[in-house]
Amino acid sequence: MLQRYKHIAWMLIATLVASCSKDFLNQDPQSATETRHTIKDLAGLQAAINGVYSLMQNENYYGRTMLLLPDLRADNEYVSVVNSNRYRNLDQYIVTANDVYITDAWNLLYRVVANANMVIQKGPSVSLLPFAADSSEAGQIVAEAYALRGLVFFDLVRLYAQAYNYTPDASHMGIPLATTTNIEEVQSPSRSSVKDTYTQIISDLNKAISLFQESKSPAFSSGRLNILSVKALLARVLLYKGDWVAAEAAASFVISTGKYTLLPGDKLVSDFSQTGNSETIFEIINTPTDNLSTDALSYMFSQMGYGDVLATDDIWKIYNEKDARLGFIKRDRRAGTGGENPANIVTKYRDVATFAEGIKVMRLAELYLIRAEALAHLGRDADAQQALNDIVRRANPGAAPVMATGQALLDAIALERRKELAFEGHRLFDLARTGAPFIKYLANNKTISVALPGPKIILPIPQRELDANPNIRHQQNEGYN
């Protein structure tokens, strides 16, 4: 049974969902056996999709690792000299295929995929309900499952595979694409190419958009995917792919609806963590009941928690003293004997009392920056400058407008992305897709020079997965063999 669990966990669907959603299990308390037996009516479908969202709260996904690693393994963060021994190998670029964090993340993300697959497979029969409102909600839930699967595939390919443009035709190895969950047998998918992986991601997101349109569901919440948040995610995927025309169109569409508005500069820091603030397009909502406690992202930053992860001097120095976003870094000292003094304490996520902060997955500011970057690549410099300056001058109304063109404009956009999206899980992915070499900062003023493209910026496929799946046994990432 252990072997089958390791094997991307395709078999233990009911156990996996039950571990995060008591409601799901309670739909059929006497036969907590198979998800397919539980998704037999609208209530079961509702419980199933709630279980998928619950999985995403886990510390091995958006609860901690997904936001932490891209900044920690780039030039924004480092592990303090005084630490609890968490994420140290990842921080120092000495991670191996047996690392517990990369293994747990892989397993957790594929658990989300497996459960989303079950909703996709069982949902259409539920959507045939005779009541229009129920059928509409069922259609909306299936749309969410497609979108969530697309998001997870995108996160997996960013973590475990090189950027889309790593090879001219994106033929390099991507991830195993499991688009069905068959609980009767172990599935052994090999790694698809990055090109095929992106094709699947885009297909899932477009399918979700189509189903949202068909469902005509009025439901709208920052904690549940909807047609606009999926289009926003699609804009991000298209940007990573380098499809500038489509990325700009998707980003501009969401911006133009007026459904979301940028927080005022004087409210950016104070209202950032507020659930459902005007700028939040999609977030993982946490409540005091969910409570990750010491496993929460905030506990890695707060000096009342582990406080292990600090912001680098390099990122602290890029902000003008009048930039509102400097308020997400507190210049203080590291708690504990021998800790850094001064130290740059990250305060973007800081609740270590109730642990009820929502994790921002997509904000409107990112769409402005996607639009700016896509327009700059298309040679529409004036329009790109306008989109960029909306973000620059929101943070610092006194800042001079950016008037750069060409490559200088793209550099200005990259800098603004670093400032705006710091500590939100973007930095390493941005460096990878733009091929920008960087300095990885460590404790005690040590550094690592990271050349791009390079093998070690992506994670190894977990050894347990290689051992269990014969079809990827010889498909380990370069540098981890």
CSV table of N, CA, C and O in Angstrom, one decimal, residues 175-275:
chain,number,residue,atom,x,y,z
A,175,ILE,N,6.0,17.9,-16.7
A,175,ILE,CA,5.5,17.1,-15.6
A,175,ILE,C,4.6,16.0,-16.1
A,175,ILE,O,4.1,16.0,-17.2
A,176,PRO,N,4.4,15.0,-15.2
A,176,PRO,CA,3.3,14.0,-15.6
A,176,PRO,C,2.0,14.6,-15.6
A,176,PRO,O,1.6,15.3,-14.6
A,177,LEU,N,1.2,14.4,-16.6
A,177,LEU,CA,-0.1,15.0,-16.7
A,177,LEU,C,-1.2,13.9,-16.5
A,177,LEU,O,-1.4,13.0,-17.4
A,178,ALA,N,-1.8,13.9,-15.4
A,178,ALA,CA,-2.8,12.9,-15.1
A,178,ALA,C,-4.1,13.6,-15.1
A,178,ALA,O,-4.5,14.3,-14.2
A,179,THR,N,-4.8,13.4,-16.2
A,179,THR,CA,-6.1,14.2,-16.4
A,179,THR,C,-7.3,13.3,-16.0
A,179,THR,O,-8.4,13.8,-16.2
A,180,THR,N,-7.1,12.1,-15.6
A,180,THR,CA,-8.1,11.2,-15.1
A,180,THR,C,-7.6,10.6,-13.8
A,180,THR,O,-6.4,10.4,-13.6
A,181,THR,N,-8.6,10.2,-13.0
A,181,THR,CA,-8.2,9.5,-11.8
A,181,THR,C,-9.0,8.2,-11.8
A,181,THR,O,-10.2,8.2,-11.8
A,182,ASN,N,-8.3,7.1,-11.9
A,182,ASN,CA,-8.9,5.8,-11.9
A,182,ASN,C,-8.6,5.0,-10.6
A,182,ASN,O,-7.4,4.6,-10.5
A,183,ILE,N,-9.5,4.9,-9.8
A,183,ILE,CA,-9.2,4.3,-8.4
A,183,ILE,C,-9.1,2.8,-8.5
A,183,ILE,O,-8.8,2.2,-7.4
A,184,GLU,N,-9.3,2.2,-9.6
A,184,GLU,CA,-9.2,0.8,-9.8
A,184,GLU,C,-7.8,0.3,-10.1
A,184,GLU,O,-7.5,-0.9,-10.0
A,185,GLU,N,-6.9,1.3,-10.5
A,185,GLU,CA,-5.6,0.8,-10.9
A,185,GLU,C,-4.6,2.0,-10.7
A,185,GLU,O,-4.9,3.1,-10.7
A,186,VAL,N,-3.3,1.6,-10.5
A,186,VAL,CA,-2.3,2.5,-10.4
A,186,VAL,C,-2.0,3.1,-11.8
A,186,VAL,O,-1.8,2.4,-12.7
A,187,GLN,N,-1.9,4.4,-11.9
A,187,GLN,CA,-1.5,5.1,-13.1
A,187,GLN,C,0.0,5.5,-13.1
A,187,GLN,O,0.5,5.9,-12.0
A,188,SER,N,0.6,5.4,-14.2
A,188,SER,CA,2.1,5.6,-14.3
A,188,SER,C,2.4,6.6,-15.4
A,188,SER,O,3.1,6.2,-16.4
A,189,PRO,N,2.0,7.8,-15.3
A,189,PRO,CA,2.2,8.7,-16.4
A,189,PRO,C,3.7,9.1,-16.5
A,189,PRO,O,4.3,9.3,-15.5
A,190,SER,N,4.2,9.2,-17.7
A,190,SER,CA,5.6,9.7,-17.9
A,190,SER,C,5.5,11.3,-17.9
A,190,SER,O,4.4,11.9,-17.9
A,191,ARG,N,6.7,11.9,-17.9
A,191,ARG,CA,6.7,13.4,-18.0
A,191,ARG,C,6.4,13.8,-19.4
A,191,ARG,O,7.0,13.4,-20.4
A,192,SER,N,5.4,14.7,-19.5
A,192,SER,CA,5.1,15.3,-20.8
A,192,SER,C,6.1,16.4,-21.1
A,192,SER,O,6.8,16.9,-20.2
A,193,SER,N,6.2,16.9,-22.3
A,193,SER,CA,7.1,18.1,-22.6
A,193,SER,C,6.4,19.3,-21.9
A,193,SER,O,5.3,19.4,-21.6
A,194,VAL,N,7.3,20.4,-21.8
A,194,VAL,CA,6.7,21.6,-21.2
A,194,VAL,C,5.7,22.2,-22.2
A,194,VAL,O,4.7,22.7,-21.8
A,195,LYS,N,5.9,22.0,-23.5
A,195,LYS,CA,5.0,22.5,-24.5
A,195,LYS,C,3.6,21.9,-24.3
A,195,LYS,O,2.6,22.5,-24.2
A,196,ASP,N,3.6,20.5,-24.1
A,196,ASP,CA,2.3,19.8,-23.9
A,196,ASP,C,1.7,20.2,-22.6
A,196,ASP,O,0.5,20.2,-22.4
A,197,THR,N,2.6,20.4,-21.6
A,197,THR,CA,2.1,20.8,-20.3
A,197,THR,C,1.3,22.1,-20.3
A,197,THR,O,0.2,22.2,-19.8
A,198,TYR,N,1.9,23.1,-21.0
A,198,TYR,CA,1.3,24.4,-21.1
A,198,TYR,C,0.0,24.3,-21.9
A,198,TYR,O,-1.0,24.9,-21.7
A,199,THR,N,0.0,23.4,-23.0
A,199,THR,CA,-1.2,23.2,-23.8
A,199,THR,C,-2.3,22.7,-22.9
A,199,THR,O,-3.5,23.1,-23.0
A,200,GLN,N,-2.0,21.7,-22.0
A,200,GLN,CA,-3.0,21.2,-21.1
A,200,GLN,C,-3.5,22.3,-20.1
A,200,GLN,O,-4.7,22.4,-19.8
A,201,ILE,N,-2.6,23.0,-19.6
A,201,ILE,CA,-3.0,24.1,-18.6
A,201,ILE,C,-3.9,25.1,-19.3
A,201,ILE,O,-5.0,25.4,-18.7
A,202,ILE,N,-3.6,25.6,-20.4
A,202,ILE,CA,-4.4,26.5,-21.1
A,202,ILE,C,-5.7,25.9,-21.5
A,202,ILE,O,-6.8,26.6,-21.4
A,203,SER,N,-5.7,24.7,-21.9
A,203,SER,CA,-7.0,24.0,-22.2
A,203,SER,C,-7.9,23.9,-21.0
A,203,SER,O,-9.1,24.2,-21.1
A,204,ASP,N,-7.3,23.6,-19.8
A,204,ASP,CA,-8.1,23.5,-18.6
A,204,ASP,C,-8.7,24.8,-18.2
A,204,ASP,O,-9.9,24.9,-17.9
A,205,LEU,N,-7.9,25.9,-18.4
A,205,LEU,CA,-8.4,27.2,-18.0
A,205,LEU,C,-9.5,27.7,-19.0
A,205,LEU,O,-10.5,28.3,-18.6
A,206,ASN,N,-9.3,27.4,-20.3
A,206,ASN,CA,-10.3,27.8,-21.2
A,206,ASN,C,-11.6,27.0,-21.1
A,206,ASN,O,-12.7,27.5,-21.3
A,207,LYS,N,-11.4,25.7,-20.7
A,207,LYS,CA,-12.6,24.9,-20.5
A,207,LYS,C,-13.4,25.4,-19.3
A,207,LYS,O,-14.6,25.5,-19.3
A,208,ALA,N,-12.6,25.8,-18.3
A,208,ALA,CA,-13.3,26.4,-17.1
A,208,ALA,C,-14.0,27.7,-17.4
A,208,ALA,O,-15.2,27.9,-17.0
A,209,ILE,N,-13.4,28.5,-18.2
A,209,ILE,CA,-14.1,29.8,-18.7
A,209,ILE,C,-15.4,29.5,-19.4
A,209,ILE,O,-16.4,30.1,-19.2
A,210,SER,N,-15.3,28.5,-20.3
A,210,SER,CA,-16.5,28.1,-21.1
A,210,SER,C,-17.6,27.6,-20.2
A,210,SER,O,-18.8,27.9,-20.3
A,211,LEU,N,-17.2,26.7,-19.2
A,211,LEU,CA,-18.2,26.2,-18.3
A,211,LEU,C,-18.8,27.2,-17.4
A,211,LEU,O,-20.0,27.2,-17.0
A,212,PHE,N,-18.0,28.2,-17.0
A,212,PHE,CA,-18.5,29.3,-16.2
A,212,PHE,C,-19.6,30.1,-17.0
A,212,PHE,O,-20.6,30.5,-16.5
A,213,GLN,N,-19.3,30.3,-18.2
A,213,GLN,CA,-20.2,31.0,-19.1
A,213,GLN,C,-21.5,30.2,-19.3
A,213,GLN,O,-22.6,30.8,-19.2
A,214,GLU,N,-21.4,28.9,-19.4
A,214,GLU,CA,-22.6,28.1,-19.6
A,214,GLU,C,-23.4,28.0,-18.3
A,214,GLU,O,-24.7,28.0,-18.4
A,215,SER,N,-22.7,28.0,-17.2
A,215,SER,CA,-23.5,27.8,-15.9
A,215,SER,C,-24.3,29.0,-15.5
A,215,SER,O,-25.3,29.0,-14.8
A,216,LYS,N,-23.8,30.2,-16.0
A,216,LYS,CA,-24.5,31.5,-15.7
A,216,LYS,C,-24.6,31.7,-14.2
A,216,LYS,O,-25.5,32.3,-13.7
A,217,SER,N,-23.6,31.1,-13.5
A,217,SER,CA,-23.7,31.2,-12.0
A,217,SER,C,-23.3,32.7,-11.6
A,217,SER,O,-22.3,33.2,-12.1
A,218,PRO,N,-24.1,33.2,-10.7
A,218,PRO,CA,-23.8,34.6,-10.2
A,218,PRO,C,-22.7,34.6,-9.0
A,218,PRO,O,-22.4,35.6,-8.5
A,219,ALA,N,-22.3,33.4,-8.6
A,219,ALA,CA,-21.4,33.3,-7.4
A,219,ALA,C,-20.1,34.1,-7.7
A,219,ALA,O,-19.5,34.0,-8.8
A,220,PHE,N,-19.7,34.8,-6.7
A,220,PHE,CA,-18.5,35.6,-6.8
A,220,PHE,C,-17.8,35.8,-5.5
A,220,PHE,O,-18.4,36.4,-4.6
A,221,SER,N,-16.6,35.3,-5.3
A,221,SER,CA,-15.9,35.4,-4.0
A,221,SER,C,-14.4,35.3,-4.3
A,221,SER,O,-14.0,34.6,-5.2
A,222,SER,N,-13.7,36.1,-3.5
A,222,SER,CA,-12.2,36.0,-3.7
A,222,SER,C,-11.6,34.7,-3.3
A,222,SER,O,-10.5,34.4,-3.7
A,223,GLY,N,-12.4,33.9,-2.5
A,223,GLY,CA,-11.9,32.6,-2.1
A,223,GLY,C,-12.3,31.4,-3.0
A,223,GLY,O,-11.9,30.3,-2.7
A,224,ARG,N,-13.0,31.7,-4.0
A,224,ARG,CA,-13.4,30.7,-5.0
A,224,ARG,C,-13.2,31.2,-6.4
A,224,ARG,O,-13.4,32.4,-6.7
A,225,LEU,N,-12.7,30.3,-7.3
A,225,LEU,CA,-12.4,30.7,-8.6
A,225,LEU,C,-13.7,31.0,-9.4
A,225,LEU,O,-14.7,30.4,-9.2
A,226,ASN,N,-13.6,32.1,-10.2
A,226,ASN,CA,-14.8,32.5,-11.0
A,226,ASN,C,-14.2,32.8,-12.4
A,226,ASN,O,-13.0,32.7,-12.7
A,227,ILE,N,-15.1,33.2,-13.3
A,227,ILE,CA,-14.7,33.5,-14.7
A,227,ILE,C,-13.6,34.5,-14.8
A,227,ILE,O,-12.7,34.4,-15.6
A,228,LEU,N,-13.7,35.6,-14.0
A,228,LEU,CA,-12.6,36.6,-14.1
A,228,LEU,C,-11.3,36.2,-13.4
A,228,LEU,O,-10.2,36.5,-14.0
A,229,SER,N,-11.4,35.5,-12.3
A,229,SER,CA,-10.1,35.1,-11.7
A,229,SER,C,-9.4,34.0,-12.6
A,229,SER,O,-8.2,34.0,-12.7
A,230,VAL,N,-10.2,33.2,-13.3
A,230,VAL,CA,-9.6,32.2,-14.2
A,230,VAL,C,-8.9,33.0,-15.4
A,230,VAL,O,-7.9,32.6,-15.9
A,231,LYS,N,-9.6,34.0,-15.9
A,231,LYS,CA,-9.0,34.8,-17.0
A,231,LYS,C,-7.7,35.5,-16.5
A,231,LYS,O,-6.8,35.6,-17.3
A,232,ALA,N,-7.7,35.9,-15.3
A,232,ALA,CA,-6.5,36.5,-14.7
A,232,ALA,C,-5.4,35.5,-14.7
A,232,ALA,O,-4.2,35.8,-15.0
A,233,LEU,N,-5.7,34.3,-14.2
A,233,LEU,CA,-4.7,33.2,-14.2
A,233,LEU,C,-4.2,32.9,-15.6
A,233,LEU,O,-3.0,32.6,-15.8
A,234,LEU,N,-5.1,32.9,-16.5
A,234,LEU,CA,-4.7,32.6,-17.9
A,234,LEU,C,-3.8,33.6,-18.4
A,234,LEU,O,-2.8,33.3,-19.1
A,235,ALA,N,-4.0,34.9,-18.0
A,235,ALA,CA,-3.0,36.0,-18.4
A,235,ALA,C,-1.6,35.7,-17.9
A,235,ALA,O,-0.6,35.9,-18.6
A,236,ARG,N,-1.6,35.2,-16.7
A,236,ARG,CA,-0.3,34.8,-16.1
A,236,ARG,C,0.4,33.7,-16.9
A,236,ARG,O,1.6,33.8,-17.2
A,237,VAL,N,-0.3,32.7,-17.2
A,237,VAL,CA,0.2,31.5,-17.9
A,237,VAL,C,0.7,32.0,-19.3
A,237,VAL,O,1.8,31.6,-19.7
A,238,LEU,N,-0.1,32.8,-20.0
A,238,LEU,CA,0.3,33.2,-21.3
A,238,LEU,C,1.5,34.1,-21.3
A,238,LEU,O,2.3,34.1,-22.2
A,239,LEU,N,1.7,34.9,-20.2
A,239,LEU,CA,2.9,35.7,-20.0
A,239,LEU,C,4.1,34.8,-19.9
A,239,LEU,O,5.1,35.0,-20.6
A,240,TYR,N,4.0,33.7,-19.1
A,240,TYR,CA,5.1,32.8,-18.9
A,240,TYR,C,5.4,32.1,-20.2
A,240,TYR,O,6.6,31.8,-20.5
A,241,LYS,N,4.4,31.9,-21.0
A,241,LYS,CA,4.6,31.2,-22.3
A,241,LYS,C,5.2,32.1,-23.4
A,241,LYS,O,5.8,31.7,-24.4
A,242,GLY,N,5.1,33.4,-23.1
A,242,GLY,CA,5.6,34.4,-24.1
A,242,GLY,C,4.6,34.7,-25.2
A,242,GLY,O,5.0,35.3,-26.2
A,243,ASP,N,3.4,34.5,-24.9
A,243,ASP,CA,2.3,34.8,-25.9
A,243,ASP,C,1.8,36.2,-25.5
A,243,ASP,O,0.8,36.4,-24.8
A,244,TRP,N,2.5,37.2,-26.0
A,244,TRP,CA,2.3,38.6,-25.5
A,244,TRP,C,0.9,39.1,-25.9
A,244,TRP,O,0.3,39.8,-25.1
A,245,VAL,N,0.5,38.8,-27.1
A,245,VAL,CA,-0.8,39.3,-27.6
A,245,VAL,C,-1.9,38.8,-26.7
A,245,VAL,O,-2.8,39.5,-26.2
A,246,ALA,N,-1.9,37.5,-26.5
A,246,ALA,CA,-3.0,36.9,-25.7
A,246,ALA,C,-2.9,37.2,-24.2
A,246,ALA,O,-3.9,37.4,-23.6
A,247,ALA,N,-1.7,37.4,-23.7
A,247,ALA,CA,-1.5,37.7,-22.3
A,247,ALA,C,-2.1,39.2,-22.1
A,247,ALA,O,-2.8,39.4,-21.1
A,248,GLU,N,-1.7,40.1,-23.0
A,248,GLU,CA,-2.2,41.4,-22.8
A,248,GLU,C,-3.7,41.5,-22.9
A,248,GLU,O,-4.4,42.2,-22.2
A,249,ALA,N,-4.3,40.7,-23.9
A,249,ALA,CA,-5.8,40.8,-24.0
A,249,ALA,C,-6.5,40.2,-22.8
A,249,ALA,O,-7.4,40.8,-22.3
A,250,ALA,N,-6.0,39.1,-22.2
A,250,ALA,CA,-6.6,38.6,-21.0
A,250,ALA,C,-6.5,39.5,-19.8
A,250,ALA,O,-7.5,39.7,-19.1
A,251,ALA,N,-5.3,40.1,-19.6
A,251,ALA,CA,-5.1,41.0,-18.5
A,251,ALA,C,-6.0,42.2,-18.7
A,251,ALA,O,-6.6,42.7,-17.7
A,252,SER,N,-6.0,42.8,-19.9
A,252,SER,CA,-6.7,44.0,-20.1
A,252,SER,C,-8.2,43.8,-19.9
A,252,SER,O,-8.9,44.7,-19.5
A,253,PHE,N,-8.7,42.6,-20.3
A,253,PHE,CA,-10.1,42.3,-20.2
A,253,PHE,C,-10.5,42.4,-18.7
A,253,PHE,O,-11.5,43.0,-18.3
A,254,VAL,N,-9.8,41.7,-17.8
A,254,VAL,CA,-10.1,41.7,-16.4
A,254,VAL,C,-10.0,43.1,-15.8
A,254,VAL,O,-10.9,43.5,-15.1
A,255,ILE,N,-9.0,43.8,-16.2
A,255,ILE,CA,-8.8,45.2,-15.7
A,255,ILE,C,-10.0,46.0,-16.1
A,255,ILE,O,-10.6,46.8,-15.3
A,256,SER,N,-10.4,45.9,-17.3
A,256,SER,CA,-11.5,46.8,-17.9
A,256,SER,C,-12.8,46.5,-17.3
A,256,SER,O,-13.7,47.4,-17.4
A,257,THR,N,-13.1,45.4,-16.7
A,257,THR,CA,-14.4,45.1,-16.1
A,257,THR,C,-14.7,46.0,-14.9
A,257,THR,O,-15.9,46.3,-14.6
A,258,GLY,N,-13.7,46.5,-14.3
A,258,GLY,CA,-13.9,47.4,-13.1
A,258,GLY,C,-14.3,46.6,-11.9
A,258,GLY,O,-14.6,47.2,-10.9
A,259,LYS,N,-14.3,45.3,-11.9
A,259,LYS,CA,-14.7,44.5,-10.8
A,259,LYS,C,-13.7,44.6,-9.6
A,259,LYS,O,-14.1,44.5,-8.5
A,260,TYR,N,-12.5,44.9,-10.0
A,260,TYR,CA,-11.4,45.0,-8.9
A,260,TYR,C,-10.8,46.4,-9.1
A,260,TYR,O,-10.7,47.0,-10.2
A,261,THR,N,-10.4,46.9,-7.9
A,261,THR,CA,-9.7,48.2,-7.9
A,261,THR,C,-8.4,48.1,-7.1
A,261,THR,O,-8.4,47.4,-6.1
A,262,LEU,N,-7.4,48.9,-7.5
A,262,LEU,CA,-6.2,48.9,-6.7
A,262,LEU,C,-6.4,49.6,-5.3
A,262,LEU,O,-7.1,50.6,-5.3
A,263,LEU,N,-5.8,49.0,-4.3
A,263,LEU,CA,-5.9,49.6,-3.0
A,263,LEU,C,-5.2,51.0,-3.1
A,263,LEU,O,-4.1,51.1,-3.8
A,264,PRO,N,-5.7,52.0,-2.4
A,264,PRO,CA,-4.9,53.2,-2.3
A,264,PRO,C,-3.5,53.0,-1.7
A,264,PRO,O,-3.4,52.1,-0.8
A,265,GLY,N,-2.6,53.8,-2.1
A,265,GLY,CA,-1.2,53.6,-1.5
A,265,GLY,C,-1.2,53.7,0.0
A,265,GLY,O,-0.5,52.9,0.6
A,266,ASP,N,-2.0,54.6,0.6
A,266,ASP,CA,-2.0,54.7,2.0
A,266,ASP,C,-2.7,53.5,2.7
A,266,ASP,O,-2.7,53.5,4.0
A,267,LYS,N,-3.4,52.7,2.0
A,267,LYS,CA,-4.1,51.5,2.5
A,267,LYS,C,-3.4,50.2,2.1
A,267,LYS,O,-3.9,49.1,2.6
A,268,LEU,N,-2.4,50.3,1.3
A,268,LEU,CA,-1.8,49.1,0.8
A,268,LEU,C,-1.3,48.1,1.8
A,268,LEU,O,-1.6,46.9,1.8
A,269,VAL,N,-0.5,48.6,2.8
A,269,VAL,CA,0.0,47.8,3.9
A,269,VAL,C,-1.1,47.4,4.9
A,269,VAL,O,-1.2,46.2,5.2
A,270,SER,N,-1.9,48.4,5.3
A,270,SER,CA,-2.8,48.1,6.3
A,270,SER,C,-4.0,47.1,5.9
A,270,SER,O,-4.5,46.3,6.6
A,271,ASP,N,-4.3,47.2,4.6
A,271,ASP,CA,-5.5,46.4,4.1
A,271,ASP,C,-5.0,45.2,3.3
A,271,ASP,O,-5.9,44.5,2.8
A,272,PHE,N,-3.7,45.0,3.1
A,272,PHE,CA,-3.3,43.9,2.3
A,272,PHE,C,-3.8,42.6,2.7
A,272,PHE,O,-4.3,41.8,1.9
A,273,SER,N,-3.8,42.3,4.0
A,273,SER,CA,-4.2,41.0,4.5
A,273,SER,C,-5.7,40.9,4.7
A,273,SER,O,-6.2,39.8,5.0
A,274,GLN,N,-6.4,41.9,4.4
A,274,GLN,CA,-7.9,41.9,4.6
A,274,GLN,C,-8.5,40.9,3.6
A,274,GLN,O,-8.2,41.0,2.4
A,275,THR,N,-9.2,40.0,4.0
A,275,THR,CA,-9.9,39.0,3.1
A,275,THR,C,-10.9,39.8,2.2
A,275,THR,O,-11.7,40.6,2.6
